[in-house]
Amino acid sequence: MTEQLRIEEAVERLIKAEDVLLLCHKNPDGDTIGSAGALFWALKALGKRVAVLCADGIPARYGYMELVPFTGQFTPRFTVAVDVASIQLFGDSIRDYTRQIDLCIDHHPSNAGYAGETLLDGEAAATAELLYRLIPAMGVQLTPRIADCLYTGLSTDTGCFRFSNTTANTHQVAAGLIGSGARVEELNTILFESKSRERIEIERIALNQLEYHFDGRCALIYLTREQIAESAVQLDELENLTSLPRMIEGVWVGLTLRQQPGGSYKISVRTDKGVDACAIAQRLGGGGHSRAAGCELEGNLANAKAAILAEVERELTALDKASEAGGEA
Amino acid sequence: MTEQLRIEEAVERLIKAEDVLLLCHKNPDGDTIGSAGALFWALKALGKRVAVLCADGIPARYGYMELVPFTGQFTPRFTVAVDVASIQLFGDSIRDYTRQIDLCIDHHPSNAGYAGETLLDGEAAATAELLYRLIPAMGVQLTPRIADCLYTGLSTDTGCFRFSNTTANTHQVAAGLIGSGARVEELNTILFESKSRERIEIERIALNQLEYHFDGRCALIYLTREQIAESAVQLDELENLTSLPRMIEGVWVGLTLRQQPGGSYKISVRTDKGVDACAIAQRLGGGGHSRAAGCELEGNLANAKAAILAEVERELTALDKASEAGGEA
């Protein structure tokens, strides 16, 4: 089992470390890259040899961090996993470097404790929020570049301060990062105000196939494997399309059906407060959270649609009955 | 000319005031309603009679503020304009109540000084940011309801902390409002994660007519007056559609052509850093800012498109030449 560290202990380990390899999770997001990036520049400031490794590479959109990717240019003597909740999330292609993780810095309460030692803050909205305390404790100044990296992690993990994980402290940290010179205008444009042509195309296709059900309380979009393949959209851009149907006013349940390469349909269920997405998905063998859940169904589109719509109807009918009963009481 | 007040002087006026009418600007946004809402509840806490008046009414989406609209239920003895930069912005239908404005509280540097006295903070991202200082100075506690109102103003005027007006202080205020009990999760859903069915429909139509020009450096959408009328989309939702074409990766110039009831085309030009939107619009008799400008052209769609695309090409060619010259130097 991993040893839980205090900030000062983690600082001690990092200050002693030499030839440091920083590991990100696969399908990298702004927090794993931004947090690794901030630590990269902090360790550089202390004169150390350091590089960043991610199974899927460092996405081009984070080019402004100017990180050095690990390509075997030194033999790592200290390995730090950043924002990685479990060992499965590293990705198989970098397995040679994930056998012994000396330190893990993370904010996921579910962290599996796979590292030798772990610095965990389950209350933090992003690993970047934790590093905002750690880096100054290392005696390193928050330069504009480090602030850019931390702002990237903080803003992407909170949907630019929209998600429910955003706390007063998240905003305090954002204020501090702006004070340290983070270029928030440029970063926000890169991170939140850009969509690929492929994403725009798949959105067009999805909107052309949008359906409303149950007096507009349910909206459904679907995409066949041919449409997904033809659009050439990346997986992460396809993932966040699932928020679209729920976003429509009056919609309580938003459904996104995406055909998988094998032919089955992966269904994302997103709901408004008060409608249990997990209950809907579970009855079809899936699972998830109360407002975001999913399941996968074999068979053709018509079958998949009929099955999920029947469960949505059941849930909405139950809610109607409960509200009628409440009205009578 | 208006008298510029310090916070303490404005506090003095408000504490003395009785039967207060709070005025918002027409086409109301979250800052004018949220700031008036916060002041409404602060004055209520001081035991005063107060109501809110807006030429276009208080939009239903702000229902959670539970404001009392002014319907002539008392004779106003003190009138306060909130977040209104000039007298034209009140709207003609409430002209009876805008003849004498005792106090104006605003954050627009361009404030025309039409009120008897003005409390202005041109550095604040939102009027709500200024009220965050004013209300405690009135001796009123920031209740969760007041915090909800102020968060609404702060977050909507900054595009949820994305726009360039967002400062360290903006985030500090957001942190303080969360500490005071603002229900940010619910508010963010209402304010930023919902689109009307009409808006979704007009987006579908626009995407089906999306065109790329000049190697994908320019993206163009257009909407005819019939399409706009059939979709029944509200003007404010149509307005923010203009950010769509510029958002596409690789696009330097995003153009939105909307046919007006009279038949002419209103053109919005949105550009990336480095491309002068105003220069493009000005050559066709329009104007605006360096990255957001517009003009209006008579004639049919083909003519309007040809005219604006010719000016975009001219601008892009000039940039190419400048960059070649820079390369040779």
XYZ file of C-alpha atoms in Angstrom:
658
model
C 0.000 0.000 0.000
C 1.133 3.505 -0.807
C 2.425 5.919 1.800
C 0.338 9.117 2.098
C 2.612 12.128 2.119
C 2.240 15.628 3.457
C 3.191 18.515 1.141
C 6.541 19.045 2.928
C 7.447 15.386 2.515
C 6.639 15.472 -1.204
C 8.746 18.626 -1.502
C 11.655 16.818 0.169
C 11.437 13.908 -2.308
C 11.303 16.221 -5.320
C 14.201 18.369 -4.158
C 16.390 15.267 -3.717
C 15.293 13.680 -7.009
C 17.557 13.546 -10.084
C 16.813 12.551 -13.693
C 13.096 12.806 -13.233
C 10.523 11.182 -15.502
C 7.029 12.715 -15.312
C 4.204 10.401 -16.401
C 0.774 11.504 -17.664
C -2.328 9.398 -18.220
C -3.363 8.180 -21.682
C -6.016 10.207 -23.608
C -4.321 13.188 -21.947
C -6.379 16.164 -20.777
C -5.344 19.644 -19.719
C -4.815 18.700 -16.090
C -2.434 15.777 -16.600
C -0.383 17.713 -19.199
C -0.623 21.084 -17.433
C 0.295 19.659 -14.042
C 3.196 17.673 -15.495
C 4.175 20.839 -17.359
C 4.215 22.969 -14.212
C 6.300 20.350 -12.402
C 8.587 20.075 -15.428
C 9.424 23.791 -15.288
C 9.679 23.796 -11.491
C 12.216 20.947 -11.575
C 14.086 22.668 -14.428
C 14.274 25.785 -12.265
C 16.009 23.630 -9.643
C 18.562 22.596 -12.302
C 17.339 19.032 -12.784
C 17.181 16.822 -15.878
C 13.492 16.105 -16.498
C 11.149 14.982 -19.283
C 7.466 14.189 -19.787
C 6.036 10.888 -21.057
C 2.472 10.189 -22.188
C 1.371 7.057 -24.051
C -0.504 9.202 -26.569
C 2.125 11.939 -26.850
C 1.687 15.573 -25.824
C -1.203 17.026 -27.895
C -0.191 19.879 -30.206
C -2.695 22.278 -28.607
C -0.508 22.339 -25.471
C 2.536 23.373 -27.519
C 2.708 26.693 -25.635
C 4.004 24.839 -22.563
C 7.209 23.985 -24.489
C 7.683 20.666 -22.694
C 10.474 18.207 -23.464
C 8.988 14.783 -24.257
C 10.824 11.734 -22.926
C 12.423 9.752 -25.767
C 14.937 7.723 -23.783
C 17.440 10.601 -23.613
C 18.372 9.638 -20.006
C 17.800 6.770 -17.605
C 15.106 7.875 -15.170
C 16.144 7.691 -11.509
C 12.897 9.089 -10.076
C 9.464 8.615 -11.626
C 6.470 10.816 -10.793
C 2.910 10.112 -11.979
C 0.810 13.267 -12.284
C -3.014 13.191 -12.208
C -3.119 9.411 -12.821
C -5.702 7.622 -10.652
C -4.779 4.018 -11.515
C -2.016 2.071 -13.213
C -4.310 1.016 -16.083
C -4.557 4.661 -17.144
C -0.902 4.902 -18.224
C -1.462 2.901 -21.415
C 0.340 -0.256 -22.469
C 2.828 1.364 -24.821
C 4.810 2.929 -21.958
C 4.697 -0.135 -19.700
C 8.523 -0.214 -19.469
C 8.411 3.022 -17.486
C 5.424 2.404 -15.232
C 6.705 -0.639 -13.308
C 8.004 1.428 -10.441
C 6.395 4.772 -9.695
C 8.224 6.545 -6.872
C 5.674 9.295 -6.322
C 2.126 9.974 -7.454
C 0.583 13.459 -7.225
C -3.164 13.372 -7.733
C -6.592 14.744 -6.824
C -8.829 11.749 -7.610
C -10.387 10.434 -4.389
C -10.474 7.033 -6.123
C -6.663 6.942 -6.468
C -5.705 3.278 -6.294
C -2.490 3.829 -4.333
C -0.268 2.083 -6.879
C 2.773 4.339 -6.311
C 5.496 3.993 -3.683
C 4.328 7.240 -2.113
C 1.305 9.406 -2.911
C 0.449 13.050 -2.404
C -3.320 13.196 -2.714
C -5.826 16.019 -2.267
C -9.259 14.602 -2.987
C -10.852 18.018 -2.354
C -8.921 19.757 -5.106
C -10.808 20.392 -8.364
C -7.639 19.602 -10.320
C -4.154 18.270 -9.645
C -3.052 21.761 -10.700
C -4.807 23.170 -7.618
C -2.595 20.971 -5.424
C 0.565 21.898 -7.352
C -0.217 25.567 -6.774
C 0.664 24.882 -3.128
C 3.450 22.390 -3.809
C 5.587 24.391 -6.248
C 6.132 27.474 -4.040
C 6.864 25.060 -1.165
C 9.706 23.699 -3.359
C 11.188 27.192 -3.260
C 10.332 27.768 -6.922
C 8.715 31.008 -8.057
C 5.466 30.770 -10.026
C 6.721 32.115 -13.342
C 4.230 33.123 -16.091
C 5.000 29.815 -17.854
C 4.297 27.728 -14.745
C 1.154 29.797 -14.190
C 0.067 29.028 -17.789
C 0.524 25.297 -17.151
C -1.414 25.364 -13.862
C -4.187 27.520 -15.318
C -4.553 24.952 -18.107
C -5.073 22.153 -15.592
C -7.377 24.151 -13.357
C -9.611 25.534 -16.096
C -9.927 22.352 -18.169
C -10.789 20.100 -15.205
C -13.533 22.522 -14.126
C -14.977 23.218 -17.607
C -13.711 26.780 -17.187
C -15.157 27.111 -13.665
C -18.573 25.695 -14.588
C -18.542 22.201 -13.152
C -19.710 21.343 -9.637
C -16.122 20.619 -8.498
C -15.362 24.367 -8.687
C -14.872 25.747 -5.169
C -13.973 29.088 -3.636
C -10.387 27.824 -3.498
C -10.429 27.066 -7.243
C -11.198 30.731 -7.919
C -8.606 31.857 -5.370
C -5.988 29.811 -7.211
C -7.133 31.256 -10.568
C -6.733 34.763 -9.101
C -3.232 33.875 -7.910
C -2.258 32.465 -11.310
C -3.431 35.618 -13.097
C -1.367 37.573 -10.580
C 1.623 35.400 -11.528
C 1.179 36.239 -15.207
C -0.952 33.438 -16.677
C -2.075 34.550 -20.166
C -5.704 33.654 -19.590
C -7.099 35.347 -22.698
C -4.897 33.355 -25.101
C -5.315 30.153 -23.108
C -9.108 30.400 -22.943
C -9.234 30.847 -26.718
C -7.087 27.749 -27.285
C -8.780 25.618 -24.644
C -12.444 26.601 -24.874
C -13.150 28.552 -28.020
C -11.974 26.233 -30.706
C -13.489 23.222 -32.423
C -11.955 21.172 -35.214
C -13.579 21.093 -38.659
C -14.259 17.410 -37.989
C -16.118 18.223 -34.776
C -18.189 20.876 -36.571
C -19.053 18.315 -39.274
C -20.166 15.620 -36.804
C -22.226 18.230 -34.940
C -23.954 19.113 -38.221
C -24.765 15.451 -38.865
C -26.011 14.927 -35.311
C -28.261 18.022 -35.430
C -29.787 16.834 -38.699
C -30.776 13.625 -36.904
C -31.979 15.221 -33.663
C -35.254 13.788 -32.347
C -37.532 14.947 -29.545
C -39.617 12.509 -27.509
C -42.119 12.643 -24.646
C -43.273 16.242 -25.166
C -39.736 17.472 -25.666
C -38.574 16.176 -22.293
C -36.177 13.794 -24.030
C -33.823 14.695 -26.908
C -31.898 12.059 -28.843
C -29.031 12.181 -31.313
C -27.402 9.203 -32.989
C -24.349 8.591 -35.129
C -23.627 5.500 -37.202
C -20.114 4.084 -37.440
C -19.970 5.225 -41.101
C -20.810 8.798 -40.133
C -18.226 8.788 -37.354
C -15.582 7.313 -39.649
C -16.335 9.729 -42.518
C -16.158 12.776 -40.246
C -12.701 11.652 -38.976
C -13.513 13.233 -35.600
C -11.214 12.463 -32.653
C -12.566 10.414 -29.756
C -12.353 13.199 -27.160
C -14.262 15.613 -29.379
C -16.909 12.955 -29.934
C -17.160 12.320 -26.178
C -18.130 15.863 -25.287
C -20.852 15.905 -27.944
C -22.909 13.923 -25.410
C -23.655 17.137 -23.522
C -25.522 18.580 -26.553
C -29.025 17.030 -26.292
C -29.296 17.664 -22.523
C -28.436 21.316 -23.112
C -31.693 22.030 -24.933
C -34.256 23.946 -22.874
C -37.070 21.756 -21.611
C -35.049 18.566 -22.035
C -34.780 16.407 -18.903
C -33.020 13.459 -20.529
C -30.419 13.800 -23.299
C -29.438 10.645 -25.173
C -26.493 10.119 -27.524
C -26.259 6.824 -29.426
C -22.929 6.112 -31.079
C -22.403 2.979 -33.110
C -19.201 1.140 -32.219
C -16.867 -0.471 -34.785
C -18.394 -3.879 -33.930
C -21.914 -2.617 -34.668
C -23.358 -2.251 -31.169
C -24.617 1.115 -29.890
C -22.958 2.901 -26.995
C -25.562 5.092 -25.284
C -24.806 8.133 -23.124
C -27.560 9.267 -20.784
C -27.355 12.835 -19.409
C -30.099 14.134 -17.154
C -31.364 17.192 -15.380
C -31.425 17.289 -11.599
C -34.186 15.001 -10.349
C -33.961 12.396 -13.130
C -31.785 9.390 -12.302
C -29.520 8.681 -15.300
C -27.936 5.735 -13.521
C -31.291 4.007 -12.916
C -32.078 4.271 -16.648
C -28.684 2.878 -17.715
C -28.600 0.148 -15.082
C -31.802 -1.441 -16.292
C -30.009 -2.008 -19.605
C -26.887 -3.430 -17.990
C -24.946 -0.161 -17.759
C -24.138 2.218 -14.920
C -22.681 5.572 -13.934
C -23.626 8.598 -11.891
C -26.974 10.190 -11.085
C -26.770 12.712 -13.927
C -24.353 11.019 -16.353
C -24.522 7.316 -17.117
C -24.222 4.916 -20.031
C -24.809 1.464 -21.426
C -24.087 -0.518 -24.584
C -26.725 -2.360 -26.620
C -26.366 -4.976 -29.356
C -28.699 -4.930 -32.349
C -29.615 -2.296 -34.901
C -30.412 1.374 -34.404
C -34.179 0.895 -34.216
C -33.795 -1.722 -31.464
C -31.324 0.341 -29.474
C -33.541 3.418 -29.713
C -36.676 1.509 -28.700
C -34.937 -0.074 -25.696
C -33.484 3.114 -24.268
C -36.610 5.196 -24.962
C -38.740 2.608 -23.124
C -36.548 3.002 -20.037
C -36.612 6.791 -20.271
C -40.412 6.690 -20.533
C -40.594 4.431 -17.474
C -38.464 6.886 -15.477
C -40.457 9.934 -16.617
C -43.766 8.196 -15.874
C -42.556 7.306 -12.382
C -41.596 10.945 -11.831
C -44.992 12.148 -13.071
C -46.743 9.781 -10.671
C -44.558 10.868 -7.776
C -45.249 14.514 -8.548
C -49.022 13.872 -8.830
C -48.953 12.060 -5.488
C -46.992 14.990 -4.038
C -49.582 17.391 -5.467
C -52.433 15.475 -3.826
C -50.771 15.263 -0.422
C -22.359 66.842 -15.870
C -22.671 64.009 -13.419
C -20.990 64.006 -10.017
C -18.492 61.132 -9.561
C -19.054 59.466 -6.206
C -16.848 57.438 -3.929
C -18.261 54.162 -2.563
C -19.014 55.749 0.851
C -20.948 58.579 -0.765
C -23.044 56.146 -2.816
C -23.694 54.164 0.383
C -24.910 57.336 2.080
C -27.349 58.079 -0.761
C -28.745 54.547 -0.767
C -29.173 54.393 2.990
C -31.134 57.655 2.934
C -33.256 56.665 -0.090
C -36.919 55.644 0.186
C -39.294 54.133 -2.411
C -36.478 53.131 -4.717
C -36.898 52.330 -8.397
C -34.065 50.270 -9.926
C -33.687 50.617 -13.700
C -32.050 48.072 -16.024
C -31.056 48.484 -19.669
C -33.205 47.124 -22.498
C -32.268 43.733 -24.026
C -31.325 42.869 -20.433
C -28.315 40.671 -19.712
C -27.209 38.891 -16.541
C -25.254 41.855 -15.237
C -27.992 44.486 -15.412
C -30.592 42.098 -13.915
C -28.219 40.438 -11.428
C -26.820 43.763 -10.213
C -30.290 45.275 -9.875
C -31.332 42.043 -8.118
C -28.509 42.238 -5.596
C -29.319 45.875 -4.878
C -33.036 45.018 -4.634
C -32.387 42.480 -1.872
C -29.876 44.733 -0.126
C -32.390 47.591 0.009
C -35.114 45.169 1.132
C -32.809 44.071 3.960
C -32.692 47.725 5.019
C -36.521 47.731 5.144
C -37.111 49.834 2.050
C -39.833 49.700 -0.590
C -38.099 48.842 -3.889
C -38.890 47.418 -7.337
C -37.093 46.696 -10.608
C -38.012 48.090 -14.039
C -36.726 46.966 -17.421
C -38.268 47.994 -20.768
C -38.218 44.359 -21.920
C -39.308 42.854 -18.602
C -37.238 40.534 -16.405
C -36.450 37.408 -18.482
C -37.905 34.166 -17.065
C -34.459 32.544 -16.823
C -33.634 34.920 -13.951
C -36.733 33.832 -12.023
C -34.560 32.402 -9.230
C -33.751 35.958 -8.122
C -37.421 36.427 -7.143
C -37.424 40.134 -7.965
C -40.461 42.381 -7.693
C -41.074 44.129 -11.028
C -42.189 47.748 -10.942
C -45.785 48.101 -12.117
C -46.603 51.498 -10.674
C -47.254 50.109 -7.172
C -45.587 53.190 -5.574
C -44.350 56.611 -6.631
C -40.561 56.395 -6.916
C -38.695 58.933 -4.776
C -35.186 57.742 -5.673
C -34.222 56.234 -9.041
C -31.053 54.168 -9.554
C -29.810 53.002 -12.973
C -27.755 49.822 -12.778
C -25.262 48.820 -15.509
C -26.724 51.332 -18.000
C -24.056 53.231 -19.960
C -26.289 55.756 -21.714
C -29.837 57.087 -21.573
C -30.708 55.579 -24.993
C -30.244 52.106 -23.509
C -33.288 52.345 -21.235
C -35.774 51.881 -24.079
C -38.601 54.213 -25.052
C -41.395 52.328 -23.309
C -40.170 53.348 -19.828
C -39.405 56.962 -20.742
C -41.726 58.237 -17.992
C -39.307 56.889 -15.393
C -35.961 57.801 -16.946
C -36.307 61.596 -16.985
C -34.505 62.017 -13.689
C -31.982 59.427 -12.615
C -30.636 60.209 -9.140
C -27.813 57.668 -9.140
C -26.139 55.487 -11.740
C -23.979 52.510 -10.742
C -21.946 51.202 -13.665
C -18.709 49.681 -14.926
C -18.694 50.890 -18.547
C -15.775 53.311 -19.102
C -17.933 54.914 -21.821
C -20.672 55.866 -19.308
C -22.215 59.065 -20.652
C -22.748 60.684 -17.253
C -26.497 61.182 -17.719
C -27.387 60.661 -14.037
C -27.369 63.214 -11.222
C -24.560 61.276 -9.550
C -22.561 58.314 -10.779
C -20.585 55.542 -9.088
C -18.347 54.168 -11.812
C -15.596 51.553 -11.779
C -14.309 51.251 -15.324
C -11.838 48.547 -14.255
C -14.522 46.147 -13.012
C -15.431 43.270 -15.318
C -19.092 43.661 -14.326
C -21.233 46.066 -12.343
C -21.684 43.100 -9.985
C -17.967 43.286 -9.174
C -18.471 46.859 -7.959
C -21.610 45.955 -5.974
C -19.625 43.244 -4.203
C -17.823 46.109 -2.460
C -20.819 48.428 -2.192
C -23.351 46.115 -0.522
C -21.248 45.165 2.543
C -20.387 48.878 2.861
C -24.166 49.479 3.177
C -24.049 47.273 6.285
C -25.904 44.473 4.494
C -24.735 40.890 4.735
C -24.102 38.999 1.486
C -26.860 36.414 1.775
C -26.926 33.368 -0.542
C -29.620 35.124 -2.602
C -27.570 38.296 -3.027
C -24.552 36.116 -3.840
C -26.631 34.339 -6.544
C -27.534 37.705 -8.081
C -23.949 38.982 -8.056
C -22.558 35.693 -9.390
C -25.037 35.971 -12.278
C -23.722 39.407 -13.211
C -20.077 38.492 -12.782
C -20.194 35.223 -14.698
C -22.369 36.388 -17.600
C -20.365 39.565 -18.281
C -17.129 37.539 -18.401
C -18.483 34.607 -20.450
C -17.961 32.474 -17.349
C -14.447 33.817 -16.748
C -13.329 33.389 -20.374
C -13.312 36.925 -21.751
C -10.335 39.247 -21.615
C -12.026 41.484 -19.009
C -11.574 38.708 -16.403
C -9.003 39.811 -13.835
C -7.523 38.380 -10.645
C -10.105 40.459 -8.769
C -12.951 38.888 -10.771
C -11.880 35.468 -9.511
C -11.412 36.813 -5.965
C -14.985 38.072 -6.024
C -16.227 34.711 -7.389
C -14.429 32.975 -4.498
C -16.091 35.337 -2.031
C -19.534 34.751 -3.552
C -19.141 30.982 -3.311
C -18.128 31.498 0.305
C -21.346 33.481 0.793
C -23.436 30.621 -0.555
C -23.915 31.297 -4.274
C -25.327 28.126 -5.857
C -22.845 28.106 -8.720
C -23.669 24.627 -10.021
C -27.363 25.415 -10.605
C -26.596 28.896 -11.911
C -23.968 27.707 -14.383
C -26.430 25.166 -15.780
C -29.097 27.831 -16.270
C -26.759 30.505 -17.596
C -24.277 28.579 -19.734
C -25.488 25.085 -20.423
C -28.810 25.684 -22.022
C -29.925 26.562 -25.534
C -33.478 26.954 -26.776
C -34.897 24.546 -29.375
C -35.053 27.527 -31.728
C -31.350 28.230 -31.253
C -30.509 24.563 -31.892
C -32.605 24.693 -35.089
C -30.944 27.838 -36.440
C -27.534 26.342 -35.636
C -28.476 23.254 -37.671
C -29.488 25.417 -40.629
C -26.322 27.524 -40.374
C -24.053 24.447 -40.212
C -25.725 22.994 -43.302
C -24.761 26.185 -45.148
C -21.218 26.500 -43.762
C -18.603 27.391 -46.368
C -14.820 27.480 -46.188
C -12.770 29.906 -48.274
C -9.092 30.736 -48.804
C -7.649 27.365 -47.745
C -9.922 27.171 -44.716
C -8.665 30.476 -43.302
C -12.139 31.970 -43.676
C -15.411 30.292 -42.658
C -18.793 31.735 -43.601
C -22.358 31.047 -42.513
C -25.460 32.800 -43.766
C -29.122 32.909 -42.829
C -31.953 34.258 -44.969
C -34.800 36.237 -43.395
C -37.141 33.285 -44.100
C -34.877 30.891 -42.218
C -34.577 33.273 -39.280
C -38.346 33.836 -39.193
C -39.176 30.120 -39.458
C -36.790 29.180 -36.655
C -38.440 31.789 -34.378
C -35.064 32.310 -32.665
C -34.704 35.283 -30.308
C -32.376 38.104 -31.296
C -29.865 37.569 -28.450
C -29.491 33.900 -29.292
C -28.959 34.810 -32.937
C -26.351 37.399 -31.970
C -24.053 34.948 -30.226
C -24.148 32.574 -33.208
C -21.616 34.934 -34.776
C -18.853 33.383 -32.681
C -19.360 29.993 -34.375
C -17.389 30.291 -37.642
C -14.348 31.904 -35.979
C -14.241 29.065 -33.449
C -13.230 26.506 -36.078
C -9.581 25.502 -35.940
C -7.526 27.059 -38.705
C -10.054 29.838 -39.301
C -8.654 33.374 -39.123
C -11.801 35.184 -40.250
C -15.327 34.070 -39.312
C -18.200 35.663 -41.219
C -21.912 35.559 -40.387
C -24.379 37.013 -42.917
C -27.898 37.567 -41.632
C -30.596 38.914 -43.914
C -32.575 41.769 -42.369
C -36.344 42.186 -42.681
C -35.765 44.823 -45.388
C -33.660 42.388 -47.434
C -30.139 43.740 -46.853
C -27.434 41.563 -45.267
C -25.923 42.381 -41.888
C -22.415 40.938 -41.770
C -20.479 40.120 -38.590
C -16.719 39.806 -38.933
C -14.841 37.959 -36.153
C -11.103 37.492 -36.429
C -8.141 35.828 -34.823
C -5.392 37.923 -33.284
C -3.411 39.570 -36.056
C -6.272 40.020 -38.557
C -7.970 43.415 -38.443
C -11.752 42.873 -38.455
C -12.391 46.602 -38.336
C -10.312 47.278 -41.471
C -12.357 44.678 -43.388
C -15.699 46.094 -42.210
C -14.693 49.732 -42.676
C -13.959 49.300 -46.380
C -17.622 48.330 -46.758
C -18.921 51.254 -44.722
C -19.018 49.477 -41.350
C -16.832 49.557 -38.258
C -16.108 48.041 -34.882
C -13.161 46.643 -32.957
C -9.967 44.923 -34.093
C -11.371 41.425 -33.610
C -15.140 41.991 -33.856
C -16.649 44.305 -36.454
C -19.608 44.513 -38.807
C -21.224 46.153 -41.797
C -24.498 46.018 -43.712
C -24.793 45.468 -47.471
C -27.712 45.989 -49.828
C -28.328 43.510 -52.633
C -28.767 39.766 -52.795
C -26.831 37.045 -51.014
C -24.418 36.411 -53.892
C -23.483 40.107 -54.035
C -23.060 40.427 -50.280
C -20.880 37.303 -50.164
C -18.730 38.419 -53.080
C -18.188 41.871 -51.579
C -17.170 40.705 -48.105
C -15.037 37.817 -49.390
C -13.141 40.214 -51.660
C -12.252 42.369 -48.639
C -11.239 39.330 -46.576
C -9.014 38.149 -49.427
C -7.411 41.586 -49.638
C -6.647 41.513 -45.895
C -5.270 37.951 -45.979
C -3.120 38.730 -49.036
C -1.706 41.799 -47.292
C -0.858 39.646 -44.269
C 0.807 37.016 -46.469
C 2.920 39.696 -48.138
C 3.878 41.218 -44.791
C 4.864 37.812 -43.457
C 6.913 37.042 -46.624
C 8.670 40.391 -46.306
C 9.318 39.607 -42.646
C 10.733 36.226 -43.675
C 13.125 37.838 -46.164
C 14.322 40.495 -43.743
